[in-house]
CSV table of C-alpha atoms and ligand atoms in Angstrom, one decimal:
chain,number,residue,atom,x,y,z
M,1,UNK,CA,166.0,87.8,92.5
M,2,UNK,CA,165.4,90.2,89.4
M,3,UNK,CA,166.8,93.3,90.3
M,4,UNK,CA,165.2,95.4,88.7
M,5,UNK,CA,162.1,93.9,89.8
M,6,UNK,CA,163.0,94.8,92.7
M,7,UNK,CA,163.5,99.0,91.2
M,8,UNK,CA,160.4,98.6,89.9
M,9,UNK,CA,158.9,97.4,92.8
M,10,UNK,CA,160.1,100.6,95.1
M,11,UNK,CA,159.6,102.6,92.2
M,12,UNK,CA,155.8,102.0,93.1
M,13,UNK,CA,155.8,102.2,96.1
M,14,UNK,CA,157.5,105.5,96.1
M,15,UNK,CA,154.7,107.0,93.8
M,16,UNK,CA,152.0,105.5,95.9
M,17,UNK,CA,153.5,107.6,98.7
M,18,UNK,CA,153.8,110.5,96.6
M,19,UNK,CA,149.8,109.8,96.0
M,20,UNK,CA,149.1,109.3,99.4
M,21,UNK,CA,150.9,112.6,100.7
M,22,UNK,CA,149.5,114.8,98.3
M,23,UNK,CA,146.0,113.2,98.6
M,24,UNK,CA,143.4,116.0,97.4
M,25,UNK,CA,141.9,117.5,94.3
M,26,UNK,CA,144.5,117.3,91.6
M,27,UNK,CA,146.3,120.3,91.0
M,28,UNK,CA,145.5,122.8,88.5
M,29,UNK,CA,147.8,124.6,85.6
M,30,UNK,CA,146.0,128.2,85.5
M,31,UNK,CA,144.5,130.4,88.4
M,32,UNK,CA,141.0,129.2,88.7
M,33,UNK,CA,138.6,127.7,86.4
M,34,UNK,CA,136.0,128.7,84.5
M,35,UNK,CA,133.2,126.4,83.1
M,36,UNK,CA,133.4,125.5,79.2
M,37,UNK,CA,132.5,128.6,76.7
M,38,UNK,CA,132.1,130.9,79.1
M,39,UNK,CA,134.0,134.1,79.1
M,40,UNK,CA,137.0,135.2,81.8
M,41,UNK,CA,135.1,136.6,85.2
M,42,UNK,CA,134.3,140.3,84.9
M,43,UNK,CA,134.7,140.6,88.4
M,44,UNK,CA,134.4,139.1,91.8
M,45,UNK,CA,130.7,137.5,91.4
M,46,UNK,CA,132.2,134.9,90.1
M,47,UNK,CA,133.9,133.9,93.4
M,48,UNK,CA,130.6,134.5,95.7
M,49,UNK,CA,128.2,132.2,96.7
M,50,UNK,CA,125.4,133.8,98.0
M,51,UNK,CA,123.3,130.6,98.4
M,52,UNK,CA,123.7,130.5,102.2
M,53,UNK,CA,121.7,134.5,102.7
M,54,UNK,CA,118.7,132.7,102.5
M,55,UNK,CA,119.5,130.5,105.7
M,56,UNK,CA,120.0,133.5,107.5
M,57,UNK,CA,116.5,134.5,107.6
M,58,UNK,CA,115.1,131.0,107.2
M,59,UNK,CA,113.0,129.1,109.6
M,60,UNK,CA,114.6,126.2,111.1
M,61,UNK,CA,114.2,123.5,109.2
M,62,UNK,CA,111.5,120.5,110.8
M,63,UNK,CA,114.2,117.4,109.5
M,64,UNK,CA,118.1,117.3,109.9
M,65,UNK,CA,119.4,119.2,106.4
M,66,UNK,CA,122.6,119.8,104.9
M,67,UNK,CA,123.5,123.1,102.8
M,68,UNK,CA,126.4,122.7,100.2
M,69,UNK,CA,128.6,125.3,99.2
M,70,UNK,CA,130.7,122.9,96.6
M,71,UNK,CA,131.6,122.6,92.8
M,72,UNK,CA,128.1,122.0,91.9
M,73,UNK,CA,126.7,125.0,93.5
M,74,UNK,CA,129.9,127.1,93.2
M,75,UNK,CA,131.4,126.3,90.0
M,76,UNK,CA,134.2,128.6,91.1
M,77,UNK,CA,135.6,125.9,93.4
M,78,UNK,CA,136.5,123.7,90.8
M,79,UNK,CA,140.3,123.1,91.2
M,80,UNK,CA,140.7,124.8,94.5
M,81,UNK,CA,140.0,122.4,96.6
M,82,UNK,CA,138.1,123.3,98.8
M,83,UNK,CA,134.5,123.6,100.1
M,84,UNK,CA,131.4,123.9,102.8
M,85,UNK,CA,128.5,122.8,104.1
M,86,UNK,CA,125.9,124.1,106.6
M,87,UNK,CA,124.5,121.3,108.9
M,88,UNK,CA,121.2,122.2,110.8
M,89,UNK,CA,120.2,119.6,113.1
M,90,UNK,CA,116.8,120.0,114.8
M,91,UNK,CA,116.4,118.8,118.6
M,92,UNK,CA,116.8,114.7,118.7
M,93,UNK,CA,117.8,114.3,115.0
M,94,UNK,CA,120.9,112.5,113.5
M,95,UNK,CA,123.3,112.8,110.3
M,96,UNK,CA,123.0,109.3,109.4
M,97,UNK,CA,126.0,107.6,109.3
M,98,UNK,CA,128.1,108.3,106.0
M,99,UNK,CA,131.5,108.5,104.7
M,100,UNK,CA,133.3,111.3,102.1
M,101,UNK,CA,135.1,109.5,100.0
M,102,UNK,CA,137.4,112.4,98.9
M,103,UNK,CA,138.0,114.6,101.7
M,104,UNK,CA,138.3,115.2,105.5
M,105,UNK,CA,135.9,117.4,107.1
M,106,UNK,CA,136.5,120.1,109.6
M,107,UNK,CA,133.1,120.6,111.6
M,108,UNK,CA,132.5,123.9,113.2
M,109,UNK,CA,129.5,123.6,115.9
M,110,UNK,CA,128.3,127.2,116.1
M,111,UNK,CA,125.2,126.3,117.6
M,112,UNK,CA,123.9,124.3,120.0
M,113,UNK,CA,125.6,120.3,121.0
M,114,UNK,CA,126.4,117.3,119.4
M,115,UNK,CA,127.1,114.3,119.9
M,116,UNK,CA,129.6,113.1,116.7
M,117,UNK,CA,131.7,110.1,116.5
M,118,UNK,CA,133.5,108.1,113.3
M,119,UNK,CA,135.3,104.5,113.0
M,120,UNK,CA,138.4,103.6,112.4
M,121,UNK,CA,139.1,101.4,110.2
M,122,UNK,CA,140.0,98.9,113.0
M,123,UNK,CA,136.4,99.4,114.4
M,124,UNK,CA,137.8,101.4,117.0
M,125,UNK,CA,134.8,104.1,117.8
M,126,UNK,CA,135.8,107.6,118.9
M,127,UNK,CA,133.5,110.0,120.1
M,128,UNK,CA,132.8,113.5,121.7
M,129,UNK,CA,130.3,115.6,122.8
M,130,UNK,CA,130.3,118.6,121.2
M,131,UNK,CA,129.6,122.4,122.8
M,132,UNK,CA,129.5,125.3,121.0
M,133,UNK,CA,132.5,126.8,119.8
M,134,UNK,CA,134.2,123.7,119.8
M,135,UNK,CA,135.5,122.1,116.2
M,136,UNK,CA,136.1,118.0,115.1
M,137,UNK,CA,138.0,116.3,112.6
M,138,UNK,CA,136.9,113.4,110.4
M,139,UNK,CA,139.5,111.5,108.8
M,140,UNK,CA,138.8,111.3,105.3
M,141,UNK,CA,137.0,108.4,103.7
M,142,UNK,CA,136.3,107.1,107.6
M,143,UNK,CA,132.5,106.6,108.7
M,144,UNK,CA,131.1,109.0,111.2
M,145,UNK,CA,128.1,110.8,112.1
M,146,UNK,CA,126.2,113.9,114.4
M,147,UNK,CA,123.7,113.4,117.0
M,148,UNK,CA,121.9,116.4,118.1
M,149,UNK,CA,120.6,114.6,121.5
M,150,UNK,CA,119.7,117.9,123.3
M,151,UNK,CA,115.6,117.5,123.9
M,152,UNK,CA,115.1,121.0,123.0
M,153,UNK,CA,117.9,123.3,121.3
M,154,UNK,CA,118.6,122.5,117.5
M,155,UNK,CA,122.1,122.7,116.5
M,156,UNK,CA,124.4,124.3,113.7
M,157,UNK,CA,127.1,123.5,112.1
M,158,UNK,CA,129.5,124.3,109.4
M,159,UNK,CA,132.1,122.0,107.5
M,160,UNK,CA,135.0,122.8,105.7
M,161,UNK,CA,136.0,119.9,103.1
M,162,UNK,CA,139.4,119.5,101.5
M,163,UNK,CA,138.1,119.1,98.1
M,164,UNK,CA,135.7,120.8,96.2
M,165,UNK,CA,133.8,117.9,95.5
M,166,UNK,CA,133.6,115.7,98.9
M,167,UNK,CA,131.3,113.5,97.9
M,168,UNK,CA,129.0,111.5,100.4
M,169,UNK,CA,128.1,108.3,100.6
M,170,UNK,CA,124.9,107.4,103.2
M,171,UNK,CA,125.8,103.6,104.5
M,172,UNK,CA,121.5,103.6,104.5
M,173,UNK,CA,121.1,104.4,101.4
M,174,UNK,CA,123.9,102.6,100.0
M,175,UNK,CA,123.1,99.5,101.7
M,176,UNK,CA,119.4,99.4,102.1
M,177,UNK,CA,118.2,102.0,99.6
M,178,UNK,CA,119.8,100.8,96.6
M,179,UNK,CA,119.3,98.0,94.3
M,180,UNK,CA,122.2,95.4,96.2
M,181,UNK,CA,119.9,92.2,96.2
M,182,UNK,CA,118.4,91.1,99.2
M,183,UNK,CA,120.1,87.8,99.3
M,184,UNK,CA,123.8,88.9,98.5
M,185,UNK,CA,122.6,91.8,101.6
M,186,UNK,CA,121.3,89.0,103.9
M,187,UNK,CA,124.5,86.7,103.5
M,188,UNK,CA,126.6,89.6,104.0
M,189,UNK,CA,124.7,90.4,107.0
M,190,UNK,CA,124.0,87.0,108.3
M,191,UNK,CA,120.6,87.6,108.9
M,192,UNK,CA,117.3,86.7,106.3
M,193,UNK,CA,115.7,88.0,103.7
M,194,UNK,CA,112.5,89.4,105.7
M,195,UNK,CA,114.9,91.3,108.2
M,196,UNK,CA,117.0,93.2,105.0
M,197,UNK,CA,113.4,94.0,103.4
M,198,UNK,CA,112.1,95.4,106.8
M,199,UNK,CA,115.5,97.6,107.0
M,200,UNK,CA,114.8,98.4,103.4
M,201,UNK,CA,110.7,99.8,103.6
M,202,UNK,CA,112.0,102.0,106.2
M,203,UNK,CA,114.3,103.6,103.9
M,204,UNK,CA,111.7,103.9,100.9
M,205,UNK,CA,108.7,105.0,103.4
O,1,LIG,C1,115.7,106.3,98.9
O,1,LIG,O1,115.9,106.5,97.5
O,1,LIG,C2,114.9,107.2,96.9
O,1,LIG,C3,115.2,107.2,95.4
O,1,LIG,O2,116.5,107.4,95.1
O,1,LIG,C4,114.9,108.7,97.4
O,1,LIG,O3,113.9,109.4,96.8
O,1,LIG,C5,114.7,108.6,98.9
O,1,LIG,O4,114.8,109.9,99.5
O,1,LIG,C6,115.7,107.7,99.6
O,1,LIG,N1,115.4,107.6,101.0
O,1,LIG,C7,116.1,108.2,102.0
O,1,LIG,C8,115.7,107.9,103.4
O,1,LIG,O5,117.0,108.9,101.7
């Protein structure tokens, strides 16, 4: 055989490694960054996000909701990889099951229970019920979700992400909420057309 095929060949495999171990937001040449034309921070406003103050006083909210603290609405997370979210799960309502494609996520229940589980990608299912105080780990990129079962108490919880753009991708509304066509989504669920378009009007009701 062609040695240096065979270089080449662990040469690859060396750098996907490399990739794998340092899997996160790429690293960044200066201290932080600062969107396009737009002068050096004056001081350390930059680096607050004050978006969560409002949740404070807030009424709980009636459906399950998410509140991001990431690049979008904290430009100065971009390159630090790094960011939050705020989960507030009324009594009997669910985080539909998802994946973040870019990070892990480090769930702190600070409220109430829950019931939160993710997948393998084995399809081995591992679960726990949550109590307050207590914190979980998603692998990243694996799908999982949060059940608040408790009848009565809503539950909150904050995420920490290991990159400052997470991204999430709903299996619903990727599956059933997109544009996939019916036909290529029954075949791949070896069911019929009729059951995919019923899975699909609940998703666009
Ligand atoms: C389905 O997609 C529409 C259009 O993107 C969106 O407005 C709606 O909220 C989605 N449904 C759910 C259940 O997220």
């Amino acid at each position: 055989m062609n040695k240096n095929i065979l270089l080449i060949a662990a040469l690859a495999l060396v750098l996907a490694l490399v990739q794998i171990s340092m899997a996160g937001d790429p690293d960044i040449l200066t201290d932080f960054i600062v969107p396009l034309n737009t002068p050096p921070p004056a001081d350390g406003g930059f680096f607050t996000f004050t978006g969560f103050r409002a949740l404070v006083t807030a009424p709980f909210p009636p459906t399950f909701k998410v509140f991001k603290a990431g690049m979008e609405q904290f430009p100065a997370l971009n390159g630090q990889s790094v960011s939050y979210a705020v989960l507030m799960y009324p009594s009997g309502t669910v985080n539909p099951v998802h994946t973040h494609p870019r990070s892990a996520e480090l769930l702190f229940l600070v409220q109430g229970s829950l019931e939160v589980g993710f997948v393998d990608s084995t399809n081995k299912l591992y679960t726990q019920s949550l109590q307050q105080g207590d914190v979980f780990v998603f692998p990243k990129g694996l799908v999982h979700f949060q059940y608040n079962a408790d009848a009565k108490n809503p539950a909150v919880a904050i995420s920490a992400f290991g990159s400052a753009n997470a991204g999430t991708v709903s299996l619903p509304n990727t599956l059933f909420n997109s544009t996939i066509d019916d036909t290529v989504l029954a075949l791949s669920f070896k069911t019929d057309v009729a059951t995919i378009q019923k899975l699909k009007a609940g998703l666009h009701g």
